[in-house]
Short mmCIF file of C-alpha atoms in Angstrom, two decimals:
data_model
loop_
_atom_site.label_atom_id
_atom_site.label_comp_id
_atom_site.label_asym_id
_atom_site.label_seq_id
_atom_site.Cartn_x
_atom_site.Cartn_y
_atom_site.Cartn_z
CA MET A 8 71.47 -36.72 -137.01
CA THR A 9 69.27 -34.78 -134.61
CA GLU A 10 65.85 -33.88 -135.96
CA PRO A 11 65.06 -30.13 -136.07
CA ILE A 12 62.60 -28.97 -133.40
CA LEU A 13 61.44 -26.12 -135.66
CA GLN A 14 61.38 -25.94 -139.45
CA ILE A 15 60.56 -22.82 -141.41
CA SER A 16 59.84 -23.32 -145.10
CA ASP A 17 59.39 -20.59 -147.75
CA LEU A 18 58.08 -18.19 -145.13
CA SER A 19 57.07 -14.77 -146.43
CA VAL A 20 55.45 -12.13 -144.23
CA TYR A 21 53.62 -9.06 -145.54
CA TYR A 22 52.59 -5.88 -143.73
CA ASN A 23 49.74 -4.81 -146.00
CA LYS A 24 51.51 -5.01 -149.39
CA LYS A 25 55.07 -4.58 -148.10
CA LYS A 26 57.02 -7.83 -148.02
CA ALA A 27 58.98 -7.84 -144.76
CA LEU A 28 60.27 -11.41 -145.01
CA LYS A 29 61.04 -13.11 -148.33
CA GLU A 30 60.79 -16.91 -148.73
CA VAL A 31 62.90 -17.74 -145.68
CA SER A 32 63.70 -21.41 -144.94
CA MET A 33 65.63 -22.41 -141.80
CA ASP A 34 65.86 -25.44 -139.50
CA PHE A 35 66.48 -24.99 -135.77
CA TYR A 36 67.87 -27.76 -133.59
CA PRO A 37 67.22 -28.69 -129.94
CA ASN A 38 69.46 -27.22 -127.25
CA GLU A 39 71.16 -24.73 -129.53
CA ILE A 40 71.26 -20.94 -129.51
CA THR A 41 70.71 -19.48 -132.96
CA ALA A 42 71.59 -15.81 -133.39
CA LEU A 43 69.69 -13.74 -135.97
CA ILE A 44 71.77 -10.77 -137.09
CA GLY A 45 71.37 -8.02 -139.67
CA PRO A 46 70.62 -4.31 -139.85
CA SER A 47 67.38 -2.78 -138.53
CA GLY A 48 64.40 -3.61 -140.71
CA SER A 49 65.97 -6.74 -142.17
CA GLY A 50 63.19 -9.07 -140.96
CA LYS A 51 64.70 -10.62 -137.82
CA SER A 52 61.96 -9.61 -135.36
CA THR A 53 59.31 -10.32 -138.00
CA LEU A 54 60.59 -13.90 -138.16
CA LEU A 55 60.43 -14.31 -134.36
CA ARG A 56 56.88 -12.98 -134.24
CA ALA A 57 55.81 -15.29 -137.05
CA ILE A 58 57.03 -18.34 -135.13
CA ASN A 59 54.64 -17.99 -132.21
CA ARG A 60 51.92 -16.17 -134.17
CA MET A 61 52.33 -12.76 -132.56
CA GLY A 62 51.31 -11.36 -135.95
CA ASP A 63 47.78 -12.74 -135.37
CA LEU A 64 47.21 -9.64 -133.26
CA ASN A 65 47.79 -7.35 -136.26
CA PRO A 66 45.16 -7.42 -139.05
CA GLU A 67 47.68 -5.95 -141.52
CA VAL A 68 49.93 -9.02 -141.31
CA THR A 69 49.56 -11.89 -143.78
CA LEU A 70 51.94 -14.72 -144.48
CA THR A 71 52.67 -17.63 -146.78
CA GLY A 72 54.81 -20.71 -146.23
CA SER A 73 54.93 -22.86 -143.12
CA VAL A 74 56.30 -22.96 -139.58
CA MET A 75 56.52 -26.58 -138.40
CA TYR A 76 57.02 -27.17 -134.68
CA ASN A 77 57.50 -30.81 -133.66
CA GLY A 78 55.96 -31.87 -136.95
CA HIS A 79 52.83 -29.67 -136.70
CA ASN A 80 52.17 -26.53 -138.72
CA VAL A 81 51.64 -23.78 -136.14
CA TYR A 82 49.37 -22.00 -138.67
CA SER A 83 46.97 -24.94 -138.79
CA PRO A 84 43.45 -23.90 -137.73
CA ARG A 85 43.68 -26.55 -134.99
CA THR A 86 46.59 -24.80 -133.24
CA ASP A 87 45.75 -23.44 -129.79
CA THR A 88 47.76 -20.21 -129.74
CA VAL A 89 47.70 -19.97 -125.92
CA GLU A 90 49.30 -23.42 -125.68
CA LEU A 91 51.69 -22.57 -128.51
CA ARG A 92 52.97 -19.50 -126.68
CA LYS A 93 53.57 -21.54 -123.53
CA GLU A 94 55.76 -23.93 -125.52
CA ILE A 95 57.39 -21.15 -127.55
CA GLY A 96 57.96 -18.33 -125.06
CA MET A 97 59.11 -14.80 -125.86
CA VAL A 98 61.33 -12.25 -124.12
CA PHE A 99 61.17 -8.72 -125.52
CA GLN A 100 63.67 -5.94 -126.02
CA GLN A 101 62.33 -3.75 -123.22
CA PRO A 102 61.90 -5.50 -119.88
CA ASN A 103 58.12 -5.75 -119.43
CA PRO A 104 57.33 -7.07 -115.95
CA PHE A 105 53.68 -6.83 -114.95
CA PRO A 106 52.81 -4.27 -112.23
CA MET A 107 52.67 -6.93 -109.53
CA SER A 108 55.05 -8.71 -107.19
CA ILE A 109 58.09 -10.65 -108.40
CA PHE A 110 56.37 -13.84 -107.23
CA GLU A 111 53.15 -13.10 -109.15
CA ASN A 112 55.10 -12.19 -112.29
CA VAL A 113 56.78 -15.58 -112.33
CA VAL A 114 53.65 -17.65 -111.63
CA TYR A 115 51.43 -15.66 -114.02
CA GLY A 116 51.38 -18.37 -116.70
CA LEU A 117 50.81 -21.13 -114.13
CA ARG A 118 47.84 -19.29 -112.62
CA LEU A 119 46.38 -18.98 -116.12
CA LYS A 120 46.59 -22.78 -116.30
CA GLY A 121 44.56 -22.94 -113.08
CA ILE A 122 47.40 -24.08 -110.81
CA LYS A 123 46.66 -22.96 -107.24
CA ASP A 124 48.78 -25.36 -105.15
CA LYS A 125 51.12 -23.15 -103.11
CA ALA A 126 53.89 -25.77 -102.96
CA ILE A 127 53.91 -26.10 -106.76
CA LEU A 128 53.91 -22.32 -107.24
CA ASP A 129 56.66 -21.81 -104.65
CA GLU A 130 58.83 -24.43 -106.30
CA ALA A 131 58.24 -22.98 -109.77
CA VAL A 132 59.25 -19.52 -108.55
CA GLU A 133 62.50 -20.73 -107.02
CA THR A 134 63.39 -22.99 -109.97
CA SER A 135 62.61 -20.32 -112.57
CA LEU A 136 64.40 -17.50 -110.74
CA ARG A 137 67.42 -19.77 -110.27
CA GLY A 138 67.30 -20.62 -113.97
CA ALA A 139 67.27 -16.91 -114.75
CA SER A 140 70.25 -16.32 -112.38
CA ILE A 141 68.41 -13.90 -110.12
CA TRP A 142 67.16 -16.00 -107.18
CA ASP A 143 69.89 -14.87 -104.78
CA GLU A 144 69.20 -11.21 -105.55
CA VAL A 145 65.44 -11.32 -104.97
CA LYS A 146 64.66 -14.29 -102.70
CA ASP A 147 64.04 -12.02 -99.69
CA ARG A 148 61.75 -9.65 -101.59
CA LEU A 149 59.54 -11.93 -103.67
CA HIS A 150 56.43 -10.04 -102.61
CA ASP A 151 57.79 -6.61 -103.56
CA SER A 152 56.78 -5.09 -106.88
CA ALA A 153 58.88 -6.24 -109.83
CA LEU A 154 58.78 -2.63 -111.05
CA GLY A 155 61.15 -1.68 -108.22
CA LEU A 156 63.98 -3.75 -109.72
CA SER A 157 66.74 -2.46 -111.99
CA GLY A 158 66.34 -2.92 -115.75
CA GLY A 159 68.68 -5.89 -115.83
CA GLN A 160 66.89 -7.55 -112.91
CA GLN A 161 63.49 -6.89 -114.51
CA GLN A 162 64.69 -8.57 -117.70
CA ARG A 163 65.85 -11.64 -115.76
CA VAL A 164 62.45 -11.79 -114.02
CA CYS A 165 60.90 -11.74 -117.51
CA VAL A 166 63.17 -14.65 -118.46
CA ALA A 167 62.04 -16.47 -115.28
CA ARG A 168 58.37 -15.79 -116.15
CA THR A 169 58.99 -17.44 -119.53
CA LEU A 170 60.80 -20.41 -117.94
CA ALA A 171 57.96 -21.03 -115.46
CA THR A 172 55.62 -22.33 -118.18
CA SER A 173 58.27 -24.94 -119.18
CA PRO A 174 58.70 -23.84 -122.79
CA LYS A 175 60.63 -25.88 -125.33
CA ILE A 176 61.75 -22.85 -127.35
CA ILE A 177 62.53 -19.31 -126.18
CA LEU A 178 62.45 -16.40 -128.62
CA LEU A 179 64.56 -13.43 -127.51
CA ASP A 180 64.16 -10.13 -129.33
CA GLU A 181 67.29 -8.10 -128.51
CA PRO A 182 66.94 -8.92 -124.80
CA THR A 183 70.07 -7.00 -123.78
CA SER A 184 69.91 -3.91 -126.02
CA ALA A 185 68.15 -1.74 -123.41
CA LEU A 186 70.59 -2.75 -120.65
CA ASP A 187 73.96 -1.59 -119.37
CA PRO A 188 76.97 -3.83 -120.22
CA ILE A 189 77.11 -5.54 -116.80
CA SER A 190 73.40 -6.44 -116.85
CA ALA A 191 73.72 -7.51 -120.49
CA GLY A 192 76.61 -9.79 -119.53
CA LYS A 193 74.51 -11.40 -116.80
CA ILE A 194 71.67 -12.08 -119.25
CA GLU A 195 74.17 -13.57 -121.71
CA GLU A 196 75.60 -15.88 -119.04
CA THR A 197 72.05 -16.85 -118.09
CA LEU A 198 71.14 -17.75 -121.67
CA TYR A 199 74.32 -19.74 -122.13
CA GLY A 200 73.52 -21.69 -118.96
CA LEU A 201 70.00 -22.49 -120.19
CA LYS A 202 70.83 -24.02 -123.54
CA ASP A 203 71.13 -27.57 -122.20
CA THR A 204 67.41 -27.36 -121.45
CA TYR A 205 65.97 -25.04 -124.10
CA THR A 206 66.28 -24.14 -127.75
CA MET A 207 66.78 -20.39 -128.19
CA LEU A 208 66.48 -17.94 -131.07
CA LEU A 209 68.21 -14.67 -130.28
CA VAL A 210 67.84 -11.48 -132.29
CA THR A 211 70.90 -9.38 -131.51
CA ARG A 212 72.63 -6.28 -132.82
CA SER A 213 75.88 -7.29 -131.14
CA MET A 214 78.28 -9.28 -133.28
CA GLN A 215 80.28 -10.04 -130.12
CA GLN A 216 77.21 -11.47 -128.44
CA ALA A 217 76.35 -13.62 -131.45
CA SER A 218 79.90 -14.94 -131.72
CA ARG A 219 80.17 -15.60 -127.96
CA ILE A 220 77.02 -17.54 -127.23
CA SER A 221 75.39 -18.86 -130.40
CA ASP A 222 75.87 -22.21 -132.14
CA ARG A 223 74.44 -21.04 -135.46
CA THR A 224 73.89 -17.64 -136.98
CA GLY A 225 71.51 -16.41 -139.66
CA PHE A 226 72.30 -13.13 -141.43
CA PHE A 227 69.32 -11.18 -142.79
CA LEU A 228 69.28 -8.29 -145.22
CA ASP A 229 66.17 -6.56 -146.65
CA GLY A 230 63.90 -9.42 -145.61
CA SER A 231 66.06 -12.17 -147.12
CA LEU A 232 68.17 -14.78 -145.36
CA ILE A 233 71.58 -14.23 -146.96
CA GLU A 234 73.57 -16.83 -145.04
CA TYR A 235 72.90 -19.39 -142.32
CA GLY A 236 75.36 -21.76 -140.71
CA ASN A 237 77.77 -22.58 -137.91
CA THR A 238 78.58 -19.35 -136.04
CA LYS A 239 82.36 -19.83 -135.87
CA GLU A 240 82.57 -20.73 -139.56
CA MET A 241 80.44 -17.76 -140.57
CA PHE A 242 82.47 -15.31 -138.52
CA MET A 243 85.82 -16.75 -139.65
CA SER A 244 84.99 -17.21 -143.34
CA PRO A 245 81.62 -15.85 -144.46
CA LYS A 246 80.49 -17.16 -147.84
CA HIS A 247 78.85 -13.91 -149.00
CA LYS A 248 80.36 -10.48 -149.36
CA GLU A 249 77.32 -8.84 -147.70
CA THR A 250 77.80 -11.06 -144.64
CA GLU A 251 81.48 -10.19 -144.43
CA ASP A 252 80.75 -6.48 -144.80
CA TYR A 253 78.15 -6.59 -142.05
CA ILE A 254 80.24 -8.65 -139.63
CA THR A 255 83.28 -6.41 -140.12
CA GLY A 256 81.16 -3.29 -139.56
CA LYS A 257 81.22 -1.80 -143.08
CA PHE A 258 77.48 -1.20 -142.80
CA GLY A 259 74.64 -1.86 -140.40
#
């Protein structure tokens, strides 16, 4: 049996006194896409942010429980959060390229590491943009501003920027919700093509997206994990009435 790459145990997250995530435990396995579904405010994005310690930036956030990555608790005082976020990268809902060239966006994380060798940077740019399925569209304009790209292209450049630091896990917070259907489809195809190399956690509002590309799905409601399992099984025969009602569109 494959060992989980990420194990979450009894994780609760509080914003001041409000409990946004309630004793969640989940294991995530290498080279799988796990979809996190549920209505707005059910704790999905809170879970993603807890995994790579984005909540550290907010003094109102406290948490209990553990997040184990490769056998280490990411909340240990010895964890280097900069290194952690290279290994566990994040792509946000709104495309957020930096106001610089496409090339500089992609190599941003490598420059932070002190890598200056042009050959290494050039190779990383091509490999990452190919991985994000956008190389052919931008290879002749790498030194143009990334802000001049369409929303869907910007989002794929953001995926490439994440890939360039060679992460093991990619967290995706509704990466297609701000995009038109064609751009969203391209991102979906891109993610599906990356799963042989990366482990991905995808927050999505789209049941179709979850059912098309994920291996496992977790359904959240009011901060609790109601059901977690094989995507096809959950969509065909959910074990809980709330899951069934959500999947069939009775609420959400």
